[in-house]
Every structure is written in structure tokens, then in C-alpha cells.
Amino acid sequence: MHADEKMTYETWPAAPEKATLEAKNKFLGFWLFLGGETVLFASLFATYLALKDKVPNSEHYLAKDLFDLPLVFMATMLLLTSSLTSVYAMYHMKNFDFKKMQLWLGITVLLGAGFLGLEIYEFNHYVHEYHHTFTSSAFGSAFYTLTGFHGAHVAFGLAWIITLMVRNSGRGLDLYNAPKFYVASLYWHFIDVVWVFIFTVVYLMGMVG
Amino acid sequence: MSTLAQKKGFGATLWDYLTTVDHKKIAILYLIAGGFFFLVGGLEAMVIRIQLAIPNNDFVSAGFYNEVLTMHGTTMIFLAAMPLVFAFMNAVMPLQIGARDVAFPFVNALGFWLFFFGGVFLNMSWFLGGAPDAGWTSYASLALESPTNGIDFYALGLQISGAGTLMGGINFLVTIINMRAPGMTYMRMPMFTWSTFVTSALILFAFPPLTVGLFLMIFDRMFGSNFFDASAGGNTIIWEHLFWIFGHPEVYILILPAFGIFSEIFAIFSRKRLFGYSSMVFATVLIGFLGFMVWAHHMFTTGLGPIANAIFAVATMAIGVPTGIKIFNWLFTMWGGSITFTTPMLYAIAFIPSFVMGGVTGIMVASAAADYQFHDTYFVVAHFHYVIVGGVVFAILAGTHLYWPKMFGTMLNEFLGKITFWLFLIGFHLTFFIQHFLGVWGMPRRIFTFLPDQGFETSNMVSTIGAFFMAVAVIVMLINVIMTSIKNERVGNDPWGDGRTLEWSIPSPPPFYNFKQLPLVRGLDAYWIEKMDGKKGMTPAEPLGDIHMPNSSFVPVVISFGLFVAAFGAVGIGDKEAYGIPVLVIGFLITFGSMFFRSVKDDHGFHIHKEDLMNDDDKGGKA
């Protein structure tokens, strides 16, 4: 099968994300990249745990004083749901239903943007209400670096998915762009998994002190 | 259709190399850039040795000495050894597995250009206020206090070139997993391919901690964060951990490909199958795995406590076992073989005792209690130069001689090669053997001078004389390269006569599509098997057909250049200069803009048609 072949519902393979050699390479290479990303976030988590609540003096707020769980719970729900909607999008991609895939990707983007909006509001809140900033303490540096790296990944993921949607809106699915959609959704799941750990390690463990 | 470089003008050739996505040309780029930085790092080494030749010397100032010392280590590890190793991986590995290309030709080119611009950025520090001066390990407690911008250049430059290395690693992994020729099972892969595979896995998991460490350093120095600032709750030990979680696997990233090159050499020039092939594979994988378990042995004197020190000491000594397996396998490969003493083989034979000496002192410094004596003395300097020069540099020199004909289609002069070898071998031991004793006698490392009557004079002079031997050896090698290139006597597929693996079954240099028809691999040492069966070449595994090839692209250069610009912006922000933020933004716009361009523009590559392939008689010189 060639990447530039015109496909129909009948000729569409069961695993379009791995149908050509280029696609197979992309698929595996991206999984390996995510392995490296895992180590990157592991290092950030380790740094955060080493510097949690490490502040210069007692005037600084600690994790248990800062976090607002209802807000973070909302953000978590938005991101978890967006992961689910990206699964729906890939389901339609595998069934060669381009319109429905675009629809569910659109919903994914909206949910992801909602998450990012809440995170920006949250950071803004900490900075202005608690004077908890990137430069105020080692705790602040570690907190904003870990959550900020994740937030930057969300922003990049959004830009990526939007670019894919717009670029391919006129021509539908083929074996050249199917793996592109697939690895973008893999990236989105990875972002979601990282957030599960951030929610646990930073926020839940932060609340209990 | 062939892209014969010699027939083109200089401009066209330059453009060809700037836009190439061909792994063989990228290999040449790595060889040239890595070779250049090797000379720079060597020059820095000579400054160090001249300064230390006599007591109370004032050849350079103390501050400048710190810069030279830091840049020697950083340049040699990141900008010379790694790219030179990458040169051979790019040149040979795809040929060894019978692939027409690597998995991600574009990413491969991007990886090179990121490394290149990162390296250039790092060295720009010499001209812009001063080079980094906190040692190649750049411990945060020291690095944060450095008054010049040198450390900023260090952190940003390594960040850029590290990203390139990571991409290279992923590319090699996917190439080996997905693109092996029919019949090339994992346990038939040549040892150099295996070592490339394990090395790439190490790169994948070792570089992200460095990335994080460098980010923290960048943030602390330029953006006001407090990771390493104890007065704001920070902790400098985090840098030590992150750096060595990367740094220890890094030394295996360097030495495993060296082991791979030597494994090829021993088999070729003993005319024997590599002894204990499967145990070699096992040992390589085990060394790679254990390499991640031992980082804290660089931190024995940091004060992690006796339990941590004991665990890391034992884990470190365990690495001696798989390494010992390898040493004996190489010896047994030579045993009973019909050995020819070519230049690569001389390096390989000299490597065994030299490297074993480095290994033995490695066990000594791995003993946590004894390490309190050795730590920060010249004993440690001697140890790591024995493993890195006696292992990696020997392998790079050997590999240059071994693979030169495959890369350029002409043989380096053997006589000059042997002169280089002997000068280098003698110079190497003269320089570093005495440093074991200097260390035990109490000479600390990283000092810019020493006093008379401490008993260090003669030994340091001996060491400096040795360094000059090595410098002359490298000059002889350069003369060899120039002479060989001018003479340019073309050679055939298998210039050493005893090639065993697939790269020797195709022309030197290979056509840009490597294999007209993919070869059928019938066992380990695929080409040797066919030769022993009386055949002239490999049996094709497929009928002649169209070949799909990737298009050249200038985008990798632009993406890398954008980050190069952005890094200057980051330095400006650190200095609170007005130009900082705009330059950073412009740099990122260039990078992300060109990534966006790459993303939206379809690139399907092109096909070489069967008819053209039939007319192409593969007589070499077509890469």
C-alpha cells in the first residue's frame, strides 16, 4: 500500500496507522519518544518532590495552604474527558469516517483549551493571592516547572491537533495522514497520563501536607 | 540520477550537504564536524599540559585555565567523541542491516544540525565574554557563582545539541527494529549494529535527565528561579543527581560503540567468527542496563551515607563482569585466527591492555572507602582517560581507518597510519600512566599550577611530553587524510579483503540507494557466508523494482538555526538586556515556523525507476 493511494471505506485497512513502512516507523518512533518523555517527567517529579514546601521563610505559603481542589478537579475532569473524546476520534478514523473524526477532535481541542484556561486562571490566582511565584522560592520554581512543562505540552498538543485538522480538512483521510492523526492522539493520551500523576503527587499529596 | 559530488561546483556541493537527508552524507558531516571539534578539544588539552609542564607556570592565567579545562572536557565528550561515534553509526549501521535508508532521514539531518549549532553556540562563548569555567560537570554550587556568561552558553549549547542526539538515538532504534533486510534476525545482527542499538536505547533514557538538569540551570541563571539556591530552599545536590543519571550512561554511550567497532575489527583481521557472539550481545545489553544503576558512584564524597555508597559500589563492580566477558571473547577471537596487523587491528590489540588498566582503576575508585583518597586527584583523571582515550579514541581512530574506504572509496595510507598508531600509543601511556602516581602522591585535579619541591615536577613534565607525542600523531593522521584524498585511488567493495558483513558486499562508497535489491541474509556474517560458498555477492531477496527515496530538505538547518538565535535571546534575558526577549521570540518563530512549514507541506519523496536502476551499473563513486 502506498501513502498517496486514494482510499475508500472498502480498501481502508484495519490498522491504517501502521499500514506503510513510513507509518510503522512513525508509530514506533513516537512510542520511543514517549519513553524519553516519561524519563523527562520522572526527573521533573523527582525535582518537585525534593523541593516541595522548601521555602526561604515561614511567610511563604506551603502546598497545603495553596491548592484549591474543586478547581483542580474540574481541570482534571476536562482533561480526562478530552482523552476519551480523542479515543472516539481514532475510532472513527479507523472506520474511515473523516467528518466524525474531525468532530470528536474538535471536542477534544475544546476540552483541552478549557483545561489550559483553568490552569492559567489557577496560576494567576496563586501569584496574586498568595505571592507564590516562579522566583519566590525553590518550591515555587519546582511547582511551576513541573506543571508548566505539562501545560506547555498541552498547548503544543492543541496547536498540533488544530494544524492537522485544518491542513487535512479539504482532502479527507489517506494513509499519509492517518498515522499523523494517530500519533497526535497518542501524544494527547500521554499528556493525560502525566496529569493523572500530577494530580496525585502534587495536588492530592499536597493537600495532606 | 546519480549525485556525483566531484562533478559539481563548490556551491552545488555545499548546498547538497546542507540539504542532504542521506545517512552516508550525514555521516561525513558528523565526521568533519566531530573531527574539527576533536582538534579544538585537543588544542585545549595542549594548553592544559603546557601550563602544567613546570611548576609556577604562567603560560595562562588561573581563570583562563578553568575555561580551557572546562571546554576541553565538554568539547571532547559532547562535540567530538559522540559525533564521531555517530558518524560511524550513520555510515555503517544501515548498510550492516541491509537497509536502503534510515527510518527518519529528515530527523537524522535535523539531529546533525542541532548538534552542530549547539556546538557552535557553546564555542561562541570564547568570543563573547568568556567560556564556561565550572568543569564539564558544571556543579551548580560552582556554576551559579560564575560571573561571566560562560555557563549560560554551556547550558543552552548542550540543550540544543542534546536534543539532536536524542533524535539520532530514536532514529537508530526504529531503523534497527523496522528496517532489517529479509533474514536479518536480531541474533544475526553484526556486533556494531547491536552496540548501536543498545547505545541508542541508553541515549533515549539518559538524555532527558540532562535536559531537565540543563533547564533548571538555565532557569536559575537566566530566569530567576531557585532550584539550586539554598537560601531560597533550593538544593544543589539535585544537579549532581540529574547530571550523573545522565553522565554515567553517557560513558557507556561512548564505550559501547567502541566495543562494537573493535568486535568487527577482531573478527575481520583474525579471519574468524567473533568468539561467543551471543554472550557478547548479552554482555552489551547487561552493561547498558547496569549503566543506569551506578550514577551515585560519582558522588561518594557528597555524603549520601554508607548504605547508598555501599549499594552503588557493589553495583559498579558488577559491571566488571560483562566487561570481562567481552575482553575474553576478543582474546579468544584472536586465538588460532590468522591475524593480519593492519592499522585498525593494531589499535584493537593495543586497546585490550589499555582499557583493562582503566577497568582495574575503575574497580579501585568504585570502592567507596578508597575513593575518599582518590576523589578529585589525578588518579581519577588517569582512570577516565584510560577508558575514554584507551577505549573510545582508539576505537574512533581504528574506525576511521577501517571505514574510510567505505565512506570515501579510497584507503588511508597504512604506513602513515601505523606511525600515527605508535606515536599515539606511546604518547597516551606517557601522558596518563604517570598521572595515577601523581594522584596518589596527592596532586589534586583541576588546579592551574603547582609549586616546586612537591615532587610533581618530573612527572608533570613526562606527562606533557606524552601529550606532544599524541599531538604529532594527530598531525600525521591529518597529513595522511590529505595525501589520501589527493591521490584518491579508488577501491572496490571489500578493500580489506576479509569483510564479513553486508557493508562490504556493496560498492565503496555505496550508491545513494545502498542496495539495488535487498540482500537475503542467511546467517551471522552474511557476506562471509556467501564468500565461503564461492559466491561473488549476496543473493537478492526481491526482484528489481522501483525504489522509494526521501527528498532533500533545507528545513533542518533552519529549525536548528532558530534555536541558535533563541539561545542568544536567552543569554540576553539573563543579562537583563532589552534585546533579550525579542531575539528569543524571533528565534522560536524561526524554529516553530519552519516546523509548521514542514508539517503542512506534504513530502512523499520520489521513486527511482526500475529502468534507471538497470542502466546504473553500480561501479562505485555514486554516493
PDB file of N, CA and C in Angstrom, chain B residues 15 18-19 106 109-110 113-114 117 553-566 586-598:
ATOM      1  N   TRP B  15      25.523  23.112  -1.075  1.00  0.00           N
ATOM      2  CA  TRP B  15      24.062  23.063  -0.965  1.00  0.00           C
ATOM      3  C   TRP B  15      23.605  21.612  -0.801  1.00  0.00           C
ATOM      4  N   LEU B  18      24.163  20.754   2.744  1.00  0.00           N
ATOM      5  CA  LEU B  18      23.268  21.485   3.652  1.00  0.00           C
ATOM      6  C   LEU B  18      21.869  20.905   3.655  1.00  0.00           C
ATOM      7  N   THR B  19      21.483  20.300   2.547  1.00  0.00           N
ATOM      8  CA  THR B  19      20.103  19.824   2.430  1.00  0.00           C
ATOM      9  C   THR B  19      19.998  18.308   2.456  1.00  0.00           C
ATOM     10  N   PHE B 106      14.851  12.733   7.519  1.00  0.00           N
ATOM     11  CA  PHE B 106      14.742  14.159   7.835  1.00  0.00           C
ATOM     12  C   PHE B 106      15.189  14.418   9.275  1.00  0.00           C
ATOM     13  N   ALA B 109      18.903  14.285   9.686  1.00  0.00           N
ATOM     14  CA  ALA B 109      19.580  15.535   9.312  1.00  0.00           C
ATOM     15  C   ALA B 109      19.367  16.601  10.384  1.00  0.00           C
ATOM     16  N   LEU B 110      18.140  16.672  10.901  1.00  0.00           N
ATOM     17  CA  LEU B 110      17.845  17.645  11.950  1.00  0.00           C
ATOM     18  C   LEU B 110      18.740  17.402  13.161  1.00  0.00           C
ATOM     19  N   TRP B 113      22.175  18.838  12.536  1.00  0.00           N
ATOM     20  CA  TRP B 113      22.263  20.309  12.551  1.00  0.00           C
ATOM     21  C   TRP B 113      22.047  20.880  13.937  1.00  0.00           C
ATOM     22  N   LEU B 114      21.211  20.212  14.733  1.00  0.00           N
ATOM     23  CA  LEU B 114      21.051  20.672  16.126  1.00  0.00           C
ATOM     24  C   LEU B 114      22.371  20.519  16.870  1.00  0.00           C
ATOM     25  N   PHE B 117      24.813  23.317  15.523  1.00  0.00           N
ATOM     26  CA  PHE B 117      24.559  24.674  16.010  1.00  0.00           C
ATOM     27  C   PHE B 117      24.755  24.774  17.513  1.00  0.00           C
ATOM     28  N   SER B 553      16.152  18.393   1.992  1.00  0.00           N
ATOM     29  CA  SER B 553      15.436  19.493   2.621  1.00  0.00           C
ATOM     30  C   SER B 553      16.402  20.430   3.333  1.00  0.00           C
ATOM     31  N   PHE B 554      16.109  21.732   3.219  1.00  0.00           N
ATOM     32  CA  PHE B 554      16.910  22.743   3.904  1.00  0.00           C
ATOM     33  C   PHE B 554      16.318  23.058   5.285  1.00  0.00           C
ATOM     34  N   VAL B 555      15.110  22.522   5.532  1.00  0.00           N
ATOM     35  CA  VAL B 555      14.400  22.866   6.766  1.00  0.00           C
ATOM     36  C   VAL B 555      15.185  22.508   8.038  1.00  0.00           C
ATOM     37  N   PRO B 556      15.887  21.343   8.094  1.00  0.00           N
ATOM     38  CA  PRO B 556      16.631  21.041   9.334  1.00  0.00           C
ATOM     39  C   PRO B 556      17.599  22.151   9.731  1.00  0.00           C
ATOM     40  N   VAL B 557      18.272  22.744   8.755  1.00  0.00           N
ATOM     41  CA  VAL B 557      19.214  23.830   9.069  1.00  0.00           C
ATOM     42  C   VAL B 557      18.452  25.015   9.666  1.00  0.00           C
ATOM     43  N   VAL B 558      17.282  25.322   9.088  1.00  0.00           N
ATOM     44  CA  VAL B 558      16.526  26.498   9.542  1.00  0.00           C
ATOM     45  C   VAL B 558      16.000  26.263  10.962  1.00  0.00           C
ATOM     46  N   ILE B 559      15.451  25.056  11.220  1.00  0.00           N
ATOM     47  CA  ILE B 559      14.936  24.760  12.561  1.00  0.00           C
ATOM     48  C   ILE B 559      16.056  24.941  13.587  1.00  0.00           C
ATOM     49  N   SER B 560      17.236  24.377  13.284  1.00  0.00           N
ATOM     50  CA  SER B 560      18.350  24.441  14.227  1.00  0.00           C
ATOM     51  C   SER B 560      18.846  25.872  14.394  1.00  0.00           C
ATOM     52  N   PHE B 561      18.885  26.597  13.287  1.00  0.00           N
ATOM     53  CA  PHE B 561      19.345  27.979  13.349  1.00  0.00           C
ATOM     54  C   PHE B 561      18.421  28.824  14.229  1.00  0.00           C
ATOM     55  N   GLY B 562      17.119  28.547  14.177  1.00  0.00           N
ATOM     56  CA  GLY B 562      16.165  29.268  15.023  1.00  0.00           C
ATOM     57  C   GLY B 562      16.502  29.115  16.499  1.00  0.00           C
ATOM     58  N   LEU B 563      16.810  27.887  16.907  1.00  0.00           N
ATOM     59  CA  LEU B 563      17.152  27.662  18.312  1.00  0.00           C
ATOM     60  C   LEU B 563      18.467  28.351  18.670  1.00  0.00           C
ATOM     61  N   PHE B 564      19.381  28.377  17.723  1.00  0.00           N
ATOM     62  CA  PHE B 564      20.661  29.064  17.899  1.00  0.00           C
ATOM     63  C   PHE B 564      20.405  30.548  18.195  1.00  0.00           C
ATOM     64  N   VAL B 565      19.492  31.155  17.425  1.00  0.00           N
ATOM     65  CA  VAL B 565      19.138  32.561  17.647  1.00  0.00           C
ATOM     66  C   VAL B 565      18.449  32.725  19.002  1.00  0.00           C
ATOM     67  N   ALA B 566      17.489  31.831  19.275  1.00  0.00           N
ATOM     68  CA  ALA B 566      16.737  31.934  20.539  1.00  0.00           C
ATOM     69  C   ALA B 566      17.672  31.857  21.735  1.00  0.00           C
ATOM     70  N   ILE B 586      12.000  35.849  18.208  1.00  0.00           N
ATOM     71  CA  ILE B 586      12.321  35.676  16.778  1.00  0.00           C
ATOM     72  C   ILE B 586      12.898  34.283  16.544  1.00  0.00           C
ATOM     73  N   GLY B 587      13.801  33.869  17.410  1.00  0.00           N
ATOM     74  CA  GLY B 587      14.396  32.533  17.268  1.00  0.00           C
ATOM     75  C   GLY B 587      13.346  31.443  17.290  1.00  0.00           C
ATOM     76  N   PHE B 588      12.442  31.511  18.272  1.00  0.00           N
ATOM     77  CA  PHE B 588      11.397  30.488  18.357  1.00  0.00           C
ATOM     78  C   PHE B 588      10.458  30.558  17.161  1.00  0.00           C
ATOM     79  N   LEU B 589      10.205  31.777  16.665  1.00  0.00           N
ATOM     80  CA  LEU B 589       9.344  31.898  15.478  1.00  0.00           C
ATOM     81  C   LEU B 589       9.989  31.195  14.288  1.00  0.00           C
ATOM     82  N   ILE B 590      11.313  31.377  14.137  1.00  0.00           N
ATOM     83  CA  ILE B 590      12.003  30.698  13.035  1.00  0.00           C
ATOM     84  C   ILE B 590      11.858  29.187  13.183  1.00  0.00           C
ATOM     85  N   THR B 591      12.118  28.691  14.421  1.00  0.00           N
ATOM     86  CA  THR B 591      12.071  27.243  14.640  1.00  0.00           C
ATOM     87  C   THR B 591      10.669  26.695  14.440  1.00  0.00           C
ATOM     88  N   PHE B 592       9.699  27.266  15.177  1.00  0.00           N
ATOM     89  CA  PHE B 592       8.349  26.698  15.103  1.00  0.00           C
ATOM     90  C   PHE B 592       7.710  26.990  13.754  1.00  0.00           C
ATOM     91  N   GLY B 593       8.066  28.122  13.155  1.00  0.00           N
ATOM     92  CA  GLY B 593       7.557  28.424  11.822  1.00  0.00           C
ATOM     93  C   GLY B 593       8.018  27.388  10.803  1.00  0.00           C
ATOM     94  N   SER B 594       9.317  27.032  10.871  1.00  0.00           N
ATOM     95  CA  SER B 594       9.794  26.052   9.900  1.00  0.00           C
ATOM     96  C   SER B 594       9.260  24.651  10.213  1.00  0.00           C
ATOM     97  N   MET B 595       9.037  24.374  11.518  1.00  0.00           N
ATOM     98  CA  MET B 595       8.397  23.096  11.847  1.00  0.00           C
ATOM     99  C   MET B 595       6.990  23.052  11.277  1.00  0.00           C
ATOM    100  N   PHE B 596       6.281  24.184  11.374  1.00  0.00           N
ATOM    101  CA  PHE B 596       4.923  24.276  10.848  1.00  0.00           C
ATOM    102  C   PHE B 596       4.943  24.083   9.331  1.00  0.00           C
ATOM    103  N   PHE B 597       5.897  24.727   8.677  1.00  0.00           N
ATOM    104  CA  PHE B 597       6.049  24.602   7.226  1.00  0.00           C
ATOM    105  C   PHE B 597       6.257  23.138   6.839  1.00  0.00           C
ATOM    106  N   ARG B 598       7.158  22.481   7.586  1.00  0.00           N
ATOM    107  CA  ARG B 598       7.443  21.068   7.338  1.00  0.00           C
ATOM    108  C   ARG B 598       6.171  20.224   7.518  1.00  0.00           C
TER     109      ARG B 598
END
